[in-house]
PDB file of C-alpha atoms in Angstrom:
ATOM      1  CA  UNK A   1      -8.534 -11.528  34.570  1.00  0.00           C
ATOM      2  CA  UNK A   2      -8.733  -8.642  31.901  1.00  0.00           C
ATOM      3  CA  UNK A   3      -9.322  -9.617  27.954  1.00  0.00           C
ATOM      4  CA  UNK A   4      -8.511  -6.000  26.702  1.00  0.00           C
ATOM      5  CA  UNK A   5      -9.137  -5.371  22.788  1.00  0.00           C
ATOM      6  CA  UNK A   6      -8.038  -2.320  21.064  1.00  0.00           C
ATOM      7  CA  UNK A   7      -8.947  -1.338  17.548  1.00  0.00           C
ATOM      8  CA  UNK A   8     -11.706  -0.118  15.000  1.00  0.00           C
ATOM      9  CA  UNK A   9     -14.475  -0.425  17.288  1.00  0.00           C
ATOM     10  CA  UNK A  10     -16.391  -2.888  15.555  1.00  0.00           C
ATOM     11  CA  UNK A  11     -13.710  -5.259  15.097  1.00  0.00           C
ATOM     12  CA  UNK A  12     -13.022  -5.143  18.574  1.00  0.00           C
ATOM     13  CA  UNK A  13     -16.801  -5.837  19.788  1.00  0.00           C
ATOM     14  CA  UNK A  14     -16.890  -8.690  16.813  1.00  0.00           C
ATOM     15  CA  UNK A  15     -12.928 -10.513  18.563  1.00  0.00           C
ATOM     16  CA  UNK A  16     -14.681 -10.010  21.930  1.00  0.00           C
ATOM     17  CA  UNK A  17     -17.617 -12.063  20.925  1.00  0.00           C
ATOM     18  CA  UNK A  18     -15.595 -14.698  19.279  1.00  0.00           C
ATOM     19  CA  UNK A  19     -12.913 -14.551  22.193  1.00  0.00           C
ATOM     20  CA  UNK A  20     -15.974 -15.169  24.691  1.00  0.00           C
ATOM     21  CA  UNK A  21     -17.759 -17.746  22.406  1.00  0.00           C
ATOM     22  CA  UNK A  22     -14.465 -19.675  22.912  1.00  0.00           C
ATOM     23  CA  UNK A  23     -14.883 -19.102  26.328  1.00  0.00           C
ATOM     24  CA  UNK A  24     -18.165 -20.870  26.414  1.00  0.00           C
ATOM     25  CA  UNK A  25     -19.907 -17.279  26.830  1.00  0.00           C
ATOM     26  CA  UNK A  26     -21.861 -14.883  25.482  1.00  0.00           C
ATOM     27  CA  UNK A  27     -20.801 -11.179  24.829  1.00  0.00           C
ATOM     28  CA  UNK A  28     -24.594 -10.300  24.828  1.00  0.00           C
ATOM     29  CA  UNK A  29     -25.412 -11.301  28.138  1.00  0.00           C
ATOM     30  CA  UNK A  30     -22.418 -10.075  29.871  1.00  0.00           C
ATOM     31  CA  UNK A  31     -23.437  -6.679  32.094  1.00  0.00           C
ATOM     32  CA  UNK A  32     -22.478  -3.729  30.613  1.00  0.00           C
ATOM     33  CA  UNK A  33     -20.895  -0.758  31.706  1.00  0.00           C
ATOM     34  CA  UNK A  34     -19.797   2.385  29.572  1.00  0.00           C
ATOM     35  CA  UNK A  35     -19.164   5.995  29.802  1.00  0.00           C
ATOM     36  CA  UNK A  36     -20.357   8.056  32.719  1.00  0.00           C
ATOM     37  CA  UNK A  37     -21.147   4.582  34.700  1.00  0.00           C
ATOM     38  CA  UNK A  38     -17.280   3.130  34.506  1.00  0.00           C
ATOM     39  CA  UNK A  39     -16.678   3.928  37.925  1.00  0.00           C
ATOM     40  CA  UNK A  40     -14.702   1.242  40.766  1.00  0.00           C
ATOM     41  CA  UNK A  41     -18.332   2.102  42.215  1.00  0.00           C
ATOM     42  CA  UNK A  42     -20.122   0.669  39.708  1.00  0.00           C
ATOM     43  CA  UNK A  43     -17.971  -2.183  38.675  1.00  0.00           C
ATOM     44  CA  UNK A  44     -17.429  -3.372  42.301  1.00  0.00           C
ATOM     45  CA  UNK A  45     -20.985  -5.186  42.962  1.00  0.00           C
ATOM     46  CA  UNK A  46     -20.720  -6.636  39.422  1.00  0.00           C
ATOM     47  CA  UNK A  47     -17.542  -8.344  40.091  1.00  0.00           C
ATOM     48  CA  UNK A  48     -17.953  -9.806  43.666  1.00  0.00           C
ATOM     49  CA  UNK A  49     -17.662 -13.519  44.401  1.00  0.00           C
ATOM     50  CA  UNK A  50     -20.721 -15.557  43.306  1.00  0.00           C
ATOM     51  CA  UNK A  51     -21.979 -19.112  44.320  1.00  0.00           C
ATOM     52  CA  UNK A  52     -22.843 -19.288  40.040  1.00  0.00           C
ATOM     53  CA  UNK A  53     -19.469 -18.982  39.198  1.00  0.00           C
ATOM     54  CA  UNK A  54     -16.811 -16.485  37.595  1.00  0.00           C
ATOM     55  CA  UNK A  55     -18.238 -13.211  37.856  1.00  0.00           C
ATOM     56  CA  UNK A  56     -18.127 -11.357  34.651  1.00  0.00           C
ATOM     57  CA  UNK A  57     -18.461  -7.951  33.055  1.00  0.00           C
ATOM     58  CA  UNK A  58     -17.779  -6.018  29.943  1.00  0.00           C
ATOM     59  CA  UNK A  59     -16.011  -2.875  30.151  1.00  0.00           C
ATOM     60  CA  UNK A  60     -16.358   0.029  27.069  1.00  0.00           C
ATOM     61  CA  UNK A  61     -13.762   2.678  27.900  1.00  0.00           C
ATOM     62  CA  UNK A  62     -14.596   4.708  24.768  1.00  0.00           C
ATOM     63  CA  UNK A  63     -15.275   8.262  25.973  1.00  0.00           C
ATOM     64  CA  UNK A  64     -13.527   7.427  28.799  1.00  0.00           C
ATOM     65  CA  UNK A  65      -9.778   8.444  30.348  1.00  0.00           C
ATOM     66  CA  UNK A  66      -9.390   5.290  33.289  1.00  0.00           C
ATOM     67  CA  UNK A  67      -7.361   6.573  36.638  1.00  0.00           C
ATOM     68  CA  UNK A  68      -5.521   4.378  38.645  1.00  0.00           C
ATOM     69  CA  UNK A  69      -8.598   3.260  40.903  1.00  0.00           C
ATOM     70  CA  UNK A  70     -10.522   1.978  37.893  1.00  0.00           C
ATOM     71  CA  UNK A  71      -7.717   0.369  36.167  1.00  0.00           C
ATOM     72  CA  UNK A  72      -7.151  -2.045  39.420  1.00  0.00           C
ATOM     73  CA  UNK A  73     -10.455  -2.449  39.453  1.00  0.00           C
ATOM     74  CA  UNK A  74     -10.094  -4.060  36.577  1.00  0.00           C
ATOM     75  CA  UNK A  75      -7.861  -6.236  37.455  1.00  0.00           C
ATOM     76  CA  UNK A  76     -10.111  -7.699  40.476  1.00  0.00           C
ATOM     77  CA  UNK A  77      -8.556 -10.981  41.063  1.00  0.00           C
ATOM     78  CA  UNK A  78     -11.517 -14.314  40.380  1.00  0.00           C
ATOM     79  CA  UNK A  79     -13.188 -11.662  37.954  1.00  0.00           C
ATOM     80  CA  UNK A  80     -13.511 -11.903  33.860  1.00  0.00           C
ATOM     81  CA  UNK A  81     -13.414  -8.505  32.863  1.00  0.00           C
ATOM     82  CA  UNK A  82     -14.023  -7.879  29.122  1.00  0.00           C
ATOM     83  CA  UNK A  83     -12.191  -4.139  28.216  1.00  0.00           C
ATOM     84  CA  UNK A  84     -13.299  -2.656  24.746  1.00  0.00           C
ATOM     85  CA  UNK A  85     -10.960   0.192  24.524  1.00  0.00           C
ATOM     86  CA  UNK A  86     -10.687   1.720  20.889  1.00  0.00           C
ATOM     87  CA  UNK A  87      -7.378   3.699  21.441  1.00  0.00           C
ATOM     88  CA  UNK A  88      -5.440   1.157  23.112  1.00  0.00           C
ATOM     89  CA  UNK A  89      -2.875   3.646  24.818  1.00  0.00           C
ATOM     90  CA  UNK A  90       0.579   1.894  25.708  1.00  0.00           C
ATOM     91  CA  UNK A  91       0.051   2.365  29.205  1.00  0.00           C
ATOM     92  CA  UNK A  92      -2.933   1.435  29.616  1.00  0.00           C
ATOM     93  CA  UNK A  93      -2.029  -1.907  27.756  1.00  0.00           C
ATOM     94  CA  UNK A  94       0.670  -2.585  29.482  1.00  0.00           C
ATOM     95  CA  UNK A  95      -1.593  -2.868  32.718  1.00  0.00           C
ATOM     96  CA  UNK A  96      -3.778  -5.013  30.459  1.00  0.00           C
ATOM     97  CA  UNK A  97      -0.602  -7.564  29.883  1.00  0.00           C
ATOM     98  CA  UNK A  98       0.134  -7.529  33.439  1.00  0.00           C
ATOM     99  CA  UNK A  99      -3.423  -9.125  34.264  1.00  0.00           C
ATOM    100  CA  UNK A 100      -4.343 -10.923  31.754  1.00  0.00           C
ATOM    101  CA  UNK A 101      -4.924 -10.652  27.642  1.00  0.00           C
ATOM    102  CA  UNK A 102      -4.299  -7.830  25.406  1.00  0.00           C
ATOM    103  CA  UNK A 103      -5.382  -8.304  21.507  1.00  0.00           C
ATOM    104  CA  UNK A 104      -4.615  -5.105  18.945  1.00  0.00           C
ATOM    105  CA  UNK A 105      -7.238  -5.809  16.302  1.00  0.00           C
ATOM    106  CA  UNK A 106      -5.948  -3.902  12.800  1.00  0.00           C
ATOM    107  CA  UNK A 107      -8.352  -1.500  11.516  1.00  0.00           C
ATOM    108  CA  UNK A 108      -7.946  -0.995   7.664  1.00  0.00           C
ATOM    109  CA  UNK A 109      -8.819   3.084   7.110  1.00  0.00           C
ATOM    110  CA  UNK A 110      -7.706   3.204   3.177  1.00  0.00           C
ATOM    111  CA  UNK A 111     -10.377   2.736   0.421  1.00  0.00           C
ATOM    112  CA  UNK A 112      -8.423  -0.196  -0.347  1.00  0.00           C
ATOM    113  CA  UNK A 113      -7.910  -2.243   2.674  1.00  0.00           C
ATOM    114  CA  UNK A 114     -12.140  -1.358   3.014  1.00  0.00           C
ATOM    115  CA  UNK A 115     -12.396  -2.494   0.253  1.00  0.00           C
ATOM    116  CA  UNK A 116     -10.247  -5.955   0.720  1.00  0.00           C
ATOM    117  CA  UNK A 117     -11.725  -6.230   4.159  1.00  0.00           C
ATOM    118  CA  UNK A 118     -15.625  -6.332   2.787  1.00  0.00           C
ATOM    119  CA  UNK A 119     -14.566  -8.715   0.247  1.00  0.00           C
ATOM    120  CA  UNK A 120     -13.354 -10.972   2.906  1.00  0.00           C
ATOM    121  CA  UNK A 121     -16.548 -10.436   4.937  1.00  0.00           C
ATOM    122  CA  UNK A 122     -18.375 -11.146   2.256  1.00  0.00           C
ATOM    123  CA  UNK A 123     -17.097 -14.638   1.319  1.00  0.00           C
ATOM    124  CA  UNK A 124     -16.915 -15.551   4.943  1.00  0.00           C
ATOM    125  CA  UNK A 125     -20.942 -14.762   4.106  1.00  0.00           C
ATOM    126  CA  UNK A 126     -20.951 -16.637   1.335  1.00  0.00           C
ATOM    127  CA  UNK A 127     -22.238 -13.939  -0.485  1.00  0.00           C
ATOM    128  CA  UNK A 128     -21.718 -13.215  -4.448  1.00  0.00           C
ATOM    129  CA  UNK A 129     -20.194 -10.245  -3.589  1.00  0.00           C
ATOM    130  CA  UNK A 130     -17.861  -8.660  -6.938  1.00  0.00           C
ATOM    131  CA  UNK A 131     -14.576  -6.335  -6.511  1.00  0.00           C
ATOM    132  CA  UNK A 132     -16.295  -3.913  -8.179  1.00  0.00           C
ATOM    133  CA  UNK A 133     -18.747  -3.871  -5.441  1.00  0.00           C
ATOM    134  CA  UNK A 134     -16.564  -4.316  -2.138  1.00  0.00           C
ATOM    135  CA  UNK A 135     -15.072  -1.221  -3.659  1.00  0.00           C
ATOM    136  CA  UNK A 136     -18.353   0.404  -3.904  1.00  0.00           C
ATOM    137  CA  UNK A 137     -19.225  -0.171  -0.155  1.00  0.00           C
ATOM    138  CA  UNK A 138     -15.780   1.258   1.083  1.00  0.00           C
ATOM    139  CA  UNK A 139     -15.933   4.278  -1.286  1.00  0.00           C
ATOM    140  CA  UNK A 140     -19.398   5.345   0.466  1.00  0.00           C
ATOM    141  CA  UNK A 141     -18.907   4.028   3.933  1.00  0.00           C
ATOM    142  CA  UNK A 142     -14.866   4.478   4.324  1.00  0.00           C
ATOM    143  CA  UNK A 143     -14.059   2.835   8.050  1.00  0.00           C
ATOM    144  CA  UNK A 144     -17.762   2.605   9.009  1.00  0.00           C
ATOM    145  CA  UNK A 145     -17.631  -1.305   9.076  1.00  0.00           C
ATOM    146  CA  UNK A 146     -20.381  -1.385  11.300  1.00  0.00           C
ATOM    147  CA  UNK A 147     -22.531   0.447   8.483  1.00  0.00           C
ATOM    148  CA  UNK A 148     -20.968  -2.222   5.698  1.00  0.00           C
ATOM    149  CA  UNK A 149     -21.911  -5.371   7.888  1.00  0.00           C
ATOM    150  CA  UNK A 150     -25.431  -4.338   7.861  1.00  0.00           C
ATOM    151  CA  UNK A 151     -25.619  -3.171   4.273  1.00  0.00           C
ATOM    152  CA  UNK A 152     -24.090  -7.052   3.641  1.00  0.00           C
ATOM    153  CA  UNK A 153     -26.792  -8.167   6.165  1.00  0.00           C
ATOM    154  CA  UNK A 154     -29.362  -6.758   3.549  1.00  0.00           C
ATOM    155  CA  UNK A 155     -27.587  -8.370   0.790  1.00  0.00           C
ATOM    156  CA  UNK A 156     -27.833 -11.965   1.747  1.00  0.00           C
ATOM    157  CA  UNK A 157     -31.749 -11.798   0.385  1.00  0.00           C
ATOM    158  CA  UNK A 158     -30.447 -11.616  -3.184  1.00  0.00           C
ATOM    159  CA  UNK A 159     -29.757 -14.522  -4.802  1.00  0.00           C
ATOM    160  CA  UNK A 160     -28.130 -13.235  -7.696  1.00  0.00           C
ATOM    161  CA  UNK A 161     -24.473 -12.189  -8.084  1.00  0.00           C
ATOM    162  CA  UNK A 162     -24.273  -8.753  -6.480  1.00  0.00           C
ATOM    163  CA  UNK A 163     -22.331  -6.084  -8.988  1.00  0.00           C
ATOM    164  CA  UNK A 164     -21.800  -2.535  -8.319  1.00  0.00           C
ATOM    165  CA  UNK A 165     -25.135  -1.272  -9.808  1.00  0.00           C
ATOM    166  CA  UNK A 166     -26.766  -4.059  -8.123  1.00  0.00           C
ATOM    167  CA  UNK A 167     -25.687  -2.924  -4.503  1.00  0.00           C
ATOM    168  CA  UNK A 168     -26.038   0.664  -5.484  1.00  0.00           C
ATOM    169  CA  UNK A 169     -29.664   0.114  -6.061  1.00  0.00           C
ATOM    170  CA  UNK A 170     -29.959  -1.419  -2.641  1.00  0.00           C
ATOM    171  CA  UNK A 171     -27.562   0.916  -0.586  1.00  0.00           C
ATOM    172  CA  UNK A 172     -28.918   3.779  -2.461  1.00  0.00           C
ATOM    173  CA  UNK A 173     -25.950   5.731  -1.861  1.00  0.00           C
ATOM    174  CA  UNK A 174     -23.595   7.641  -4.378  1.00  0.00           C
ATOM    175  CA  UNK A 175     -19.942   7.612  -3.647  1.00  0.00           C
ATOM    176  CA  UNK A 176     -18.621  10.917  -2.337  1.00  0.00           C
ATOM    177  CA  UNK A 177     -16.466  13.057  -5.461  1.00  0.00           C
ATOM    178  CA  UNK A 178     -13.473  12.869  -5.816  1.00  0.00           C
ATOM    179  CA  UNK A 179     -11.480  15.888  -6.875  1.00  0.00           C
ATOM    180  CA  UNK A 180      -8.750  14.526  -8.610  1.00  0.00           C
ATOM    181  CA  UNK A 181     -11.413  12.128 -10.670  1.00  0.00           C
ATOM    182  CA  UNK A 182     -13.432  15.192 -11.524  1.00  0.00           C
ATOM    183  CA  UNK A 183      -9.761  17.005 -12.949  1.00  0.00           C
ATOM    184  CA  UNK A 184      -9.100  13.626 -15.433  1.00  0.00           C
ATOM    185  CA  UNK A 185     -12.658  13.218 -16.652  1.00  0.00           C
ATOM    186  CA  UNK A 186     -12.864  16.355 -17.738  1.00  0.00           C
ATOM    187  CA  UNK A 187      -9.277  16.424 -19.353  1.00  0.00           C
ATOM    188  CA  UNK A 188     -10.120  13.089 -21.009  1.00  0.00           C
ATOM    189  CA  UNK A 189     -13.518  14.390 -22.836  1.00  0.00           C
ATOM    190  CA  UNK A 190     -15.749  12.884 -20.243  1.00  0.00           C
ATOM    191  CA  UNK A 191     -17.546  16.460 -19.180  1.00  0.00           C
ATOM    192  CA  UNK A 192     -20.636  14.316 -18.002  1.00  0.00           C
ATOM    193  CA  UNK A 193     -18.774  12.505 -15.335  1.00  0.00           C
ATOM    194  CA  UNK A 194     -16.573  15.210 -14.585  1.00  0.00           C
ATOM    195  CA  UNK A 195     -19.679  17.113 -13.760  1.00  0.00           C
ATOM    196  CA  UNK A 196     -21.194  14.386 -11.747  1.00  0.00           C
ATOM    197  CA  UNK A 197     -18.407  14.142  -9.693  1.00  0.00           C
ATOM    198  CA  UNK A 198     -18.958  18.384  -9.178  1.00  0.00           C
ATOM    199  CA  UNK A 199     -21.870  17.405  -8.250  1.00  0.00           C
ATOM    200  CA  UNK A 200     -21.321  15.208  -5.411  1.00  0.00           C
ATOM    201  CA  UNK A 201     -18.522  16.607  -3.832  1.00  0.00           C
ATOM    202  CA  UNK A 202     -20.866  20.044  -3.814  1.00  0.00           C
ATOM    203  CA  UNK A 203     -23.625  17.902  -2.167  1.00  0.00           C
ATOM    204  CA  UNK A 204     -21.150  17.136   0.186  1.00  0.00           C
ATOM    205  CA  UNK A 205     -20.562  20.088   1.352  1.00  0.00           C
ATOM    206  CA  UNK A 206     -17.552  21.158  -0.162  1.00  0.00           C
ATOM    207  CA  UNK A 207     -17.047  24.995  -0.724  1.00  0.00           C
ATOM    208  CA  UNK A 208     -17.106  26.224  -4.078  1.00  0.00           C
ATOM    209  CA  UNK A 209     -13.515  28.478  -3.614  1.00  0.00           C
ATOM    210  CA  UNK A 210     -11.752  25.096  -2.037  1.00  0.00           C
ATOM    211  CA  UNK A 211     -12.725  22.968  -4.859  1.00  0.00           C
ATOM    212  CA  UNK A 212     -11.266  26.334  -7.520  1.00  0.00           C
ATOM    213  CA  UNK A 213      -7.731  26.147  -5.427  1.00  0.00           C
ATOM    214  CA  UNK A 214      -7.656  22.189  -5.327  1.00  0.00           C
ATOM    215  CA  UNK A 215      -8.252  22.407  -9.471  1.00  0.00           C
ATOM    216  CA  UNK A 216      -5.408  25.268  -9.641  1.00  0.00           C
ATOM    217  CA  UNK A 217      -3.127  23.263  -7.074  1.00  0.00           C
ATOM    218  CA  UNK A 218      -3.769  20.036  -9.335  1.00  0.00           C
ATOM    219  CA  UNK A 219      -2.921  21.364 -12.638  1.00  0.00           C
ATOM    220  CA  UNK A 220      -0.376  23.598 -11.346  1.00  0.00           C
ATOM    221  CA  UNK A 221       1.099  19.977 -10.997  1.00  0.00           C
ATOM    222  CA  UNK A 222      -0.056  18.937 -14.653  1.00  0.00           C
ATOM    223  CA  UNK A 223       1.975  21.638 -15.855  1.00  0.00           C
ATOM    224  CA  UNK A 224       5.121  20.755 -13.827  1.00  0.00           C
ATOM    225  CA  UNK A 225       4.624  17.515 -14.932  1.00  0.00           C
ATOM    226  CA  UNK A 226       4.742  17.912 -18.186  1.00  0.00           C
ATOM    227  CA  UNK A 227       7.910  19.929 -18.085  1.00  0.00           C
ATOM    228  CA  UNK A 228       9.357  17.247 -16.444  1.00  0.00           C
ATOM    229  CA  UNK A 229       8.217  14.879 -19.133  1.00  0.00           C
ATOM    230  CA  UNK A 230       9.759  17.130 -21.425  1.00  0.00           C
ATOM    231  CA  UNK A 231      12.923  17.087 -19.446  1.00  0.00           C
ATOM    232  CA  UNK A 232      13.696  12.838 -19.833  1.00  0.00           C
ATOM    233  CA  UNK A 233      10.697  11.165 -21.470  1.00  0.00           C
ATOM    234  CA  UNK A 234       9.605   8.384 -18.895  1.00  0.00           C
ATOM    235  CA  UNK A 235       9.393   9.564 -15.590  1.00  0.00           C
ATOM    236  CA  UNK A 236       8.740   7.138 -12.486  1.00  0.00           C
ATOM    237  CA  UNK A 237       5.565   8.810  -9.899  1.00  0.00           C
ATOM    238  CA  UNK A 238       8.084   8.188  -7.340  1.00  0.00           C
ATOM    239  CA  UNK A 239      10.311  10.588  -8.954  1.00  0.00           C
ATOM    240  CA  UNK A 240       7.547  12.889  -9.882  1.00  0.00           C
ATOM    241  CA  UNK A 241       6.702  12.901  -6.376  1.00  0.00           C
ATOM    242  CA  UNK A 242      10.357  13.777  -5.586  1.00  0.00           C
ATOM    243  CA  UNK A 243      10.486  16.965  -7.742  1.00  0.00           C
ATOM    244  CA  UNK A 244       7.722  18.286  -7.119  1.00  0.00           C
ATOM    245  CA  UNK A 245       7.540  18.074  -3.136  1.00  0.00           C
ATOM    246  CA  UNK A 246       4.526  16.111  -3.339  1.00  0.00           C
ATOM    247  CA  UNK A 247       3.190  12.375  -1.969  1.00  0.00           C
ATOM    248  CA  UNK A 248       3.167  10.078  -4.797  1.00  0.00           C
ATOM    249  CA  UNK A 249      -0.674   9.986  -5.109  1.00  0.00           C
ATOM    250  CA  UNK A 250      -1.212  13.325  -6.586  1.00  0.00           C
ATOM    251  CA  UNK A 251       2.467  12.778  -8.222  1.00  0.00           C
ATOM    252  CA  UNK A 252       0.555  10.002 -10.278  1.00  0.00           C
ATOM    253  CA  UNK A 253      -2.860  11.591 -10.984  1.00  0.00           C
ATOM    254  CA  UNK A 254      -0.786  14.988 -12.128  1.00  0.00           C
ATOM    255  CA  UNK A 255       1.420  12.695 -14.585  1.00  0.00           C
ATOM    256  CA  UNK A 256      -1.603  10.506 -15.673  1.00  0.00           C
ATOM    257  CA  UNK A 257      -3.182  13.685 -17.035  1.00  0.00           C
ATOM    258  CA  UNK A 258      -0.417  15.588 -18.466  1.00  0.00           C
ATOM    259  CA  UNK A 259       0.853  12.762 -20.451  1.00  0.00           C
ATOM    260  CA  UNK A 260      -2.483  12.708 -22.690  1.00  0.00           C
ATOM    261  CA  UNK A 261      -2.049  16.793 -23.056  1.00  0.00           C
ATOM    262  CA  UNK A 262       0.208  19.538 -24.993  1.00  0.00           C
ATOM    263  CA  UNK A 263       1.975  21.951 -23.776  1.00  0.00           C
ATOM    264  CA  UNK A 264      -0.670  24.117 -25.939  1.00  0.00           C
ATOM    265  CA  UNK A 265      -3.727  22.612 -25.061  1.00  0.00           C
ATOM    266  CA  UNK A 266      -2.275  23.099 -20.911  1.00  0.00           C
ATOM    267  CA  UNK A 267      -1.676  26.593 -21.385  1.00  0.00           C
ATOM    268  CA  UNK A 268      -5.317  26.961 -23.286  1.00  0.00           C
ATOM    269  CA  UNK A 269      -6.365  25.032 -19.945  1.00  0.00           C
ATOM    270  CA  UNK A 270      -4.961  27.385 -17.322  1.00  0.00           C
ATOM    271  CA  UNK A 271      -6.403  30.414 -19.218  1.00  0.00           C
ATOM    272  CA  UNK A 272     -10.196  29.137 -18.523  1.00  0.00           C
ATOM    273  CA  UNK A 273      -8.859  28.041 -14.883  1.00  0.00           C
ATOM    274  CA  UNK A 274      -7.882  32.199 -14.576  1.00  0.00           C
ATOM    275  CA  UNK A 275     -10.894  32.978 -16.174  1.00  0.00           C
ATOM    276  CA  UNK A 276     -13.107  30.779 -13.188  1.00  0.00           C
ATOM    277  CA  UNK A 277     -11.519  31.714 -10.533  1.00  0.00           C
ATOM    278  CA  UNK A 278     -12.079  35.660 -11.733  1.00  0.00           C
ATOM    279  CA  UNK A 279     -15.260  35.343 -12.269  1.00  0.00           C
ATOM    280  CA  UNK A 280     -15.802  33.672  -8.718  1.00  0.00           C
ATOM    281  CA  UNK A 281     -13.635  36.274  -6.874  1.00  0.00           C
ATOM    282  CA  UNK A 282     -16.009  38.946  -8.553  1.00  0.00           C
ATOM    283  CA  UNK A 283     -19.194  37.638  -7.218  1.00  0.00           C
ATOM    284  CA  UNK A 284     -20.648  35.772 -10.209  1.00  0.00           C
ATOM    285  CA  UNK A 285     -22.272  32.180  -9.564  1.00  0.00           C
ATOM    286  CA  UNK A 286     -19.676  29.652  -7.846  1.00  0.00           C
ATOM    287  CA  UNK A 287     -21.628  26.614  -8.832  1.00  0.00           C
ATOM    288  CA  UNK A 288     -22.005  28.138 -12.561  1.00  0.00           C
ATOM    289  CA  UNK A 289     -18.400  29.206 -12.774  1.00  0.00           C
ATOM    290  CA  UNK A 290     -17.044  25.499 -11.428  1.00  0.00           C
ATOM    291  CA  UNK A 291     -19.252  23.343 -14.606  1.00  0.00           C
ATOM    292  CA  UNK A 292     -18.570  25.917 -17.250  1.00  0.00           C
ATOM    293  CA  UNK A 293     -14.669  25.581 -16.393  1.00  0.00           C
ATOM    294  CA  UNK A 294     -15.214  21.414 -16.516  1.00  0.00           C
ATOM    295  CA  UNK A 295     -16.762  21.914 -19.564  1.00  0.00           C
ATOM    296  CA  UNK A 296     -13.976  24.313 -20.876  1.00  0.00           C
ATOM    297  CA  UNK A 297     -11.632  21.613 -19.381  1.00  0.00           C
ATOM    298  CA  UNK A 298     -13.721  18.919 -21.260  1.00  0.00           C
ATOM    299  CA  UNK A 299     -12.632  20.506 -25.456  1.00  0.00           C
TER     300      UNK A 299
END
């Protein structure tokens, strides 16, 4: 019989334990096969008939693309044969159904759904876990959930409710910048955390001349924005999105920041924006160029 699981790889390992615990077994103690060594060959001696019982074995097709020869030997008849297979593809699945159990674990990916999934984790932990700080752990990690259970791991030695600064402190990570962030901080007189966030998304790794054309591209929008604004007062993101031929997150960001500026303070703005991406284009200091323009931004 085949118990196939499909999903964010460490969801799938964590139903697999729970689907074998039910089972009366143990995930751990199951032998193991995985990339190179999933062969029929290899799988063969570990599910042969055994005066102990079910034979038993798990399976971790990550890595690996299954032919027809493995997938029946999957499906070796008196065998337990636990498949962790990430992608899940429909054929493959189908097989699955055909002998025996197929579960599709979801896998959030968003910041948000991280974010809702630590929180869950964490009460399920019983730990004193805040919003603030779920969000925290999704911002820095994204889909590594493997990386947030053992950060959470770590936090069941504090006794104390655990806030954002808190499990900053322990994680000792800063969350990665955020482009669009950096753009409203410094548009709303916050030049200190627009330049922090400059700051991370250069230790990141991000290129100097992308992060120029992603602030020109974003208040390009501003601008638009704020015509449209002009056009009929209240305008939905939805709509902004619409007209101008953009998804509805930047539609939002563009119309959070041009409703807080003038058409004369905008056209100040994209003057210094000019000005930056000049200087950068004739060889003066990227880095220098970028946190003078926030600062520019920030008046």
């Amino acid at each position: 019989m085949i118990l196939a699981f499909s999903g964010n790889r460490f969801l799938i390992e964590d139903a697999a334990r729970e689907a074998l615990k039910a089972r009366g077994l143990s995930l751990r103690e199951l032998p193991r096969l995985g990339g190179e060594d999933v062969t029929p060959e290899t799988l063969a001696p570990l599910l042969a008939p055994s005066l102990f019982g079910e034979a038993a074995a798990l399976v971790d097709l990550e890595g690996v693309r299954p032919d027809k020869a493995l997938l029946e030997a999957l499906a070796t008849p008196g065998a337990l044969v636990v498949v962790l297979d990430p992608l899940g593809a429909a054929t493959r699945v189908k097989h699955y159904l055909q002998h025996g159990e197929h579960t599709a674990v979801p896998s959030p990916t968003k910041t948000g759904e991280v974010a809702l999934w630590v929180a869950a984790r964490a009460k399920q932990m019983r730990l004193k876990l805040e919003r603030e700080a779920a969000l925290y752990l999704a911002e820095v990690f994204g889909a590594d959930l493997a990386g947030i259970s053992a950060e959470l791991n770590k936090l069941e030695f504090i006794d104390e409710a655990l806030s954002r600064d808190t499990v900053q402190r322990v994680v000792g990570r800063e969350p990665p910048g955020d482009s669009f962030a950096m753009l409203a901080a410094a548009t709303a007189g916050r030049p200190g955390e627009a330049l922090g966030q400059l700051r991370r998304l250069l230790a990141s790794g991000e290129d100097p001349f992308k992060l120029t054309g992603a602030v020109i591209w974003q208040y390009s929008l501003v601008a638009r924005s704020l015509a449209l604004l002009q056009e009929g007062g209240r305008v939905s993101e939805n709509e902004a999105a619409q007209r101008l031929g953009v998804k509805p997150y930047p539609a939002k960001k563009a119309l959070e920041v041009a409703r807080r500026l003038s058409e004369v303070k905008i056209r100040v703005h994209l003057l210094h924006i000019q000005e930056a991406d000049l200087a950068m284009k004739r060889g003066l200091d990227a880095d220098k160029a970028l946190e003078r323009l926030l600062v520019q931004l920030s008046v």
